[in-house]
Coordinates of C-alpha atoms and ligand atoms in Angstrom, one line a residue:
M1 CA -65.1 32.1 20.8
R2 CA -67.9 30.1 20.5
N3 CA -67.8 26.3 21.5
A4 CA -68.1 24.0 18.5
A5 CA -71.6 22.0 18.1
S6 CA -71.2 18.8 19.6
T7 CA -74.6 17.4 19.0
L8 CA -76.8 17.2 16.1
A9 CA -79.1 19.7 17.5
E10 CA -76.5 22.0 18.1
L11 CA -75.4 21.4 14.6
V12 CA -78.5 21.9 12.8
A13 CA -79.8 24.7 14.7
P14 CA -81.9 26.9 13.9
L15 CA -83.7 23.9 12.6
S16 CA -85.2 21.6 15.1
E17 CA -83.7 18.1 15.6
P18 CA -87.1 16.6 14.4
E19 CA -86.9 18.9 11.3
F20 CA -83.5 18.0 10.2
L21 CA -84.3 14.2 10.9
A22 CA -87.4 14.7 8.4
F23 CA -85.0 16.0 5.7
L24 CA -82.3 13.3 6.2
R25 CA -85.1 10.6 6.0
E26 CA -86.5 12.2 2.9
R27 CA -82.9 12.9 1.6
R28 CA -84.1 16.6 0.8
L29 CA -81.8 19.2 0.1
V30 CA -81.6 21.9 2.7
H31 CA -79.7 25.3 2.9
L32 CA -79.6 27.1 6.1
R33 CA -78.1 30.6 6.6
S34 CA -75.9 31.3 9.5
A35 CA -76.5 28.1 11.1
N36 CA -74.4 27.3 14.2
S37 CA -72.8 30.9 14.0
G38 CA -69.7 29.5 12.3
C39 CA -68.6 27.7 15.4
Y40 CA -66.0 25.7 13.5
A41 CA -63.7 28.6 12.2
H42 CA -61.3 28.6 15.0
L43 CA -60.9 24.7 14.8
T44 CA -60.6 24.4 11.0
G45 CA -59.9 28.1 9.4
W46 CA -56.8 28.0 7.6
E47 CA -54.4 29.1 10.1
A48 CA -55.6 26.3 12.4
L49 CA -55.5 23.8 9.7
K50 CA -51.8 24.9 8.9
R51 CA -51.0 24.6 12.7
L52 CA -52.2 21.2 12.6
I53 CA -50.4 20.2 9.6
E54 CA -47.2 21.6 10.7
Q55 CA -47.4 19.4 14.2
G56 CA -48.0 16.5 12.0
E57 CA -51.5 16.2 13.0
Y58 CA -53.0 15.0 9.8
P59 CA -54.1 11.8 8.1
R60 CA -51.2 9.5 6.6
R61 CA -53.3 7.6 4.4
P62 CA -52.6 8.9 0.9
D63 CA -56.5 8.8 0.0
Y64 CA -57.2 10.8 3.0
F65 CA -54.9 13.8 2.1
R66 CA -55.1 15.0 -1.4
V67 CA -54.2 18.1 -3.5
A68 CA -56.4 18.3 -6.8
K69 CA -58.0 20.5 -9.4
E70 CA -61.1 19.4 -11.0
S71 CA -60.7 15.9 -9.7
V72 CA -57.1 15.7 -11.3
P73 CA -54.5 15.3 -8.7
A74 CA -51.4 17.4 -8.3
P75 CA -48.2 15.1 -7.9
S76 CA -47.3 14.7 -4.3
E77 CA -43.8 16.2 -4.9
R78 CA -45.5 19.5 -5.3
W79 CA -46.7 19.4 -1.9
R80 CA -44.7 17.1 0.2
V81 CA -41.0 17.6 1.3
D82 CA -39.1 14.3 2.5
G83 CA -42.5 12.4 2.6
K84 CA -44.3 15.0 4.9
V85 CA -46.9 17.4 3.8
D86 CA -45.5 21.1 3.6
T87 CA -47.5 23.9 4.3
I88 CA -45.7 26.6 2.1
R89 CA -46.0 24.3 -0.9
L90 CA -49.7 23.8 -0.2
E91 CA -50.1 27.6 -0.3
Q92 CA -48.5 27.5 -3.6
C93 CA -50.5 24.6 -4.9
L94 CA -53.7 27.0 -3.6
S95 CA -52.5 29.9 -5.4
D96 CA -52.1 27.8 -8.6
G97 CA -55.9 26.9 -8.4
F98 CA -55.4 23.5 -6.7
S99 CA -57.7 22.4 -3.7
I100 CA -56.5 20.5 -0.6
I101 CA -59.0 17.7 0.5
I102 CA -58.3 16.2 4.0
T103 CA -60.7 13.5 5.0
H104 CA -61.2 12.1 8.5
I105 CA -59.8 15.1 9.9
E106 CA -61.9 14.5 13.1
Q107 CA -59.3 12.1 13.9
H108 CA -56.9 14.9 14.6
V109 CA -59.6 17.5 15.9
P110 CA -61.2 16.3 19.1
A111 CA -64.2 18.5 19.0
L112 CA -65.0 16.9 15.5
G113 CA -64.1 13.6 16.9
A114 CA -66.8 14.3 19.5
L115 CA -69.2 15.4 17.0
C116 CA -68.9 12.4 14.7
Q117 CA -69.1 10.0 17.9
S118 CA -72.3 11.8 19.0
L119 CA -73.9 11.7 15.4
S120 CA -73.0 7.9 15.0
A121 CA -74.4 7.1 18.3
Q122 CA -77.7 8.7 17.5
L123 CA -78.1 8.0 14.1
L124 CA -76.5 4.4 14.1
E125 CA -74.5 5.6 11.0
P126 CA -70.6 5.8 10.5
T127 CA -69.6 9.5 10.2
Y128 CA -66.6 11.2 9.3
I129 CA -65.5 14.6 8.2
G130 CA -63.5 16.1 5.3
A131 CA -62.0 19.6 5.2
I132 CA -61.9 21.2 1.8
V133 CA -59.7 24.4 1.2
T134 CA -59.9 25.9 -2.2
T135 CA -58.9 29.1 -4.3
G136 CA -59.8 30.1 -7.7
A137 CA -62.8 29.4 -10.0
E138 CA -62.1 25.7 -10.4
G139 CA -63.4 23.2 -7.7
A140 CA -61.7 20.3 -6.1
F141 CA -63.7 17.8 -8.1
R142 CA -65.6 17.9 -11.5
L143 CA -69.4 17.5 -11.2
H144 CA -70.3 14.5 -9.2
Y145 CA -72.4 12.9 -6.6
D146 CA -71.5 11.2 -3.5
F147 CA -72.6 7.9 -2.1
E148 CA -72.9 9.4 1.4
D149 CA -75.3 11.9 2.8
L150 CA -73.2 15.3 3.3
I151 CA -73.6 18.0 5.6
I152 CA -71.5 21.0 4.6
L153 CA -70.3 23.7 6.8
Q154 CA -68.8 26.7 5.4
V155 CA -66.1 27.8 7.6
E156 CA -64.2 30.4 5.9
G157 CA -64.5 32.7 2.6
T158 CA -67.7 32.0 0.3
K159 CA -68.4 29.3 -2.3
R160 CA -70.9 28.7 -5.1
W161 CA -72.5 25.4 -5.0
Q162 CA -74.7 24.2 -8.0
L163 CA -76.8 20.9 -7.9
F164 CA -78.0 19.4 -10.8
G165 CA -81.1 17.1 -11.0
P166 CA -82.3 14.5 -11.2
P167 CA -80.4 12.7 -8.1
V168 CA -79.2 9.3 -8.5
S169 CA -81.9 7.8 -6.0
N170 CA -80.3 6.1 -3.1
P171 CA -76.9 5.3 -4.5
V172 CA -74.5 2.5 -2.9
R173 CA -70.9 2.5 -3.5
G174 CA -69.9 0.0 -6.3
M175 CA -73.4 0.3 -8.2
A176 CA -73.1 1.1 -11.9
K177 CA -71.9 4.5 -13.0
Q178 CA -74.7 6.9 -13.7
A179 CA -74.8 9.5 -16.6
A180 CA -74.4 13.1 -15.7
P181 CA -77.2 15.5 -16.0
N182 CA -76.7 18.3 -18.4
G183 CA -79.4 20.7 -17.6
A184 CA -79.8 23.9 -15.4
P185 CA -78.8 23.7 -12.1
M186 CA -81.9 22.9 -9.7
F187 CA -79.9 24.7 -6.7
D188 CA -77.4 27.8 -7.3
A189 CA -76.2 29.6 -4.3
V190 CA -73.2 31.2 -2.8
L191 CA -72.5 29.7 0.8
E192 CA -71.2 32.0 3.5
P193 CA -69.3 31.5 6.7
G194 CA -71.6 29.7 9.2
D195 CA -73.8 28.2 6.4
L196 CA -75.3 24.9 6.4
L197 CA -76.0 22.9 3.3
F198 CA -77.4 19.5 3.6
V199 CA -76.7 17.7 0.2
P200 CA -78.2 14.3 0.2
A201 CA -76.5 11.1 -1.4
G202 CA -77.0 10.9 -5.1
H203 CA -77.3 14.8 -5.7
W204 CA -74.8 15.8 -8.5
H205 CA -73.0 19.0 -7.4
H206 CA -70.2 21.3 -8.6
C207 CA -68.4 24.1 -6.7
Q208 CA -66.4 27.4 -7.3
T209 CA -64.7 29.5 -4.9
I210 CA -66.0 33.2 -5.6
S211 CA -62.9 35.2 -4.3
G212 CA -60.1 34.6 -2.1
R213 CA -59.8 31.3 0.0
S214 CA -62.8 29.0 0.7
I215 CA -62.7 26.4 3.6
H216 CA -65.7 24.1 4.0
L217 CA -66.2 21.1 6.2
G218 CA -68.3 17.7 4.8
I219 CA -69.7 15.6 7.5
F220 CA -70.2 12.2 5.6
L221 CA -72.7 10.0 6.8
L222 CA -73.1 6.3 5.7
P223 CA -76.3 4.7 6.3
P224 CA -76.5 1.0 6.2
T225 CA -78.7 -0.6 3.4
G226 CA -80.1 -4.0 2.8
W227 CA -77.3 -4.7 0.3
H228 CA -74.9 -3.9 3.0
A229 CA -76.5 -6.6 5.4
A230 CA -76.4 -9.0 2.5
K231 CA -72.9 -8.4 1.8
A232 CA -71.9 -9.0 5.5
L233 CA -73.8 -12.2 5.3
T234 CA -71.7 -13.3 2.3
S235 CA -68.3 -12.4 4.2
E236 CA -69.8 -14.8 7.1
L237 CA -70.2 -17.6 4.7
L238 CA -66.5 -17.6 3.7
A239 CA -66.0 -19.0 7.5
E240 CA -67.7 -22.1 6.4
E241 CA -66.0 -24.7 4.4
L242 CA -69.1 -25.5 2.6
F243 CA -68.8 -22.3 0.5
R244 CA -65.0 -23.0 0.0
T245 CA -65.1 -26.1 -1.9
P246 CA -63.9 -25.9 -5.3
L247 CA -66.7 -26.8 -7.7
T248 CA -64.6 -27.6 -10.6
R249 CA -62.6 -30.4 -8.6
I250 CA -65.9 -32.6 -7.9
E251 CA -66.0 -35.1 -10.7
D252 CA -69.4 -36.9 -9.7
A253 CA -72.6 -35.1 -10.7
T254 CA -74.4 -36.6 -7.5
Q255 CA -71.8 -35.2 -5.4
L256 CA -72.1 -31.8 -7.0
A257 CA -76.0 -31.7 -6.6
A258 CA -75.7 -33.0 -2.9
L259 CA -73.3 -29.9 -2.6
E260 CA -75.7 -27.7 -4.3
T261 CA -78.4 -28.9 -2.2
E262 CA -76.5 -28.0 1.0
V263 CA -75.1 -24.8 -0.1
K264 CA -78.8 -23.5 -0.8
R265 CA -80.1 -25.2 2.5
R266 CA -77.5 -23.0 4.5
L267 CA -78.0 -19.9 2.5
I268 CA -81.7 -20.1 3.3
E269 CA -80.9 -20.7 6.9
K270 CA -78.7 -17.9 7.1
I271 CA -80.9 -15.5 5.3
S272 CA -83.9 -16.4 7.4
A273 CA -81.7 -15.4 10.5
M274 CA -80.9 -12.3 9.0
R275 CA -82.0 -9.3 11.3
L276 CA -82.3 -5.9 9.4
C277 CA -83.3 -4.3 12.8
E278 CA -79.9 -5.3 14.5
F279 CA -77.7 -4.5 11.4
P280 CA -77.3 -1.0 11.9
A281 CA -75.6 -1.0 15.3
E282 CA -73.3 -3.9 14.0
W283 CA -72.4 -1.8 10.9
N284 CA -71.9 1.2 13.0
R285 CA -69.4 -0.8 15.3
L286 CA -67.6 -2.0 12.1
R287 CA -67.0 1.2 10.8
P288 CA -66.4 0.1 7.1
F289 CA -64.3 2.6 5.8
Ligands
FE2_1 FE1 -68.7 15.8 -3.4

């Protein structure tokens, strides 16, 4: 049994690390056949996932464990018994064409936890991993794009990935919704066990399982932006009473003007002190998800 990749270099082989980092910087799509020789199959194949679930090793947050078909969730009574996830019911959902989506699975698989730590330390970007199990022609999600960069690792079975352009440029969660494209796919390929697909943030995609069961891992990378730095700054402002004074309770126009001057002065001071070069380490420490 081959050891799971635990570093970026091992993960993206046979690409070199600098080659992959160039794709990451440019947010350019990459498909690597037989990367890392399918070294995650023993950790997150269906039998291994079932074992984890039966041992109670799965995320408890409801948004971290979902069962859905084309973005429509299956009621949790269909796959939970007495509040616990039930693998027999999950298999029934799979045969009914639903997909299982487990995010933050690295918290329950030490080798994946180590990989996330290594990636985060190197890239200064929070990372987490989702496992998606599907059967049938319909995908877990309808056509969508993610706000995070995604490294997809096909673990078991095969899956057709279709990507549609143009991508949404540098998306950040919370921005206005974009209209879905309706042209022909710019990428259409079937991923096989061991394949790696780098899907940059903002790339519209839809998946289909070709036959049998498919399992893939998605490694989510959340790079900080200037907006995140500005948002962190506004959170800091809340600690200062100056920004918490109710404007509608000031009757005197001169007092209000004085407050405005003081608020602007403090904002300029805070903005001038903003250090974007220091923010990624801070953001990575905060792990904002
Ligand atoms: Fe996605």
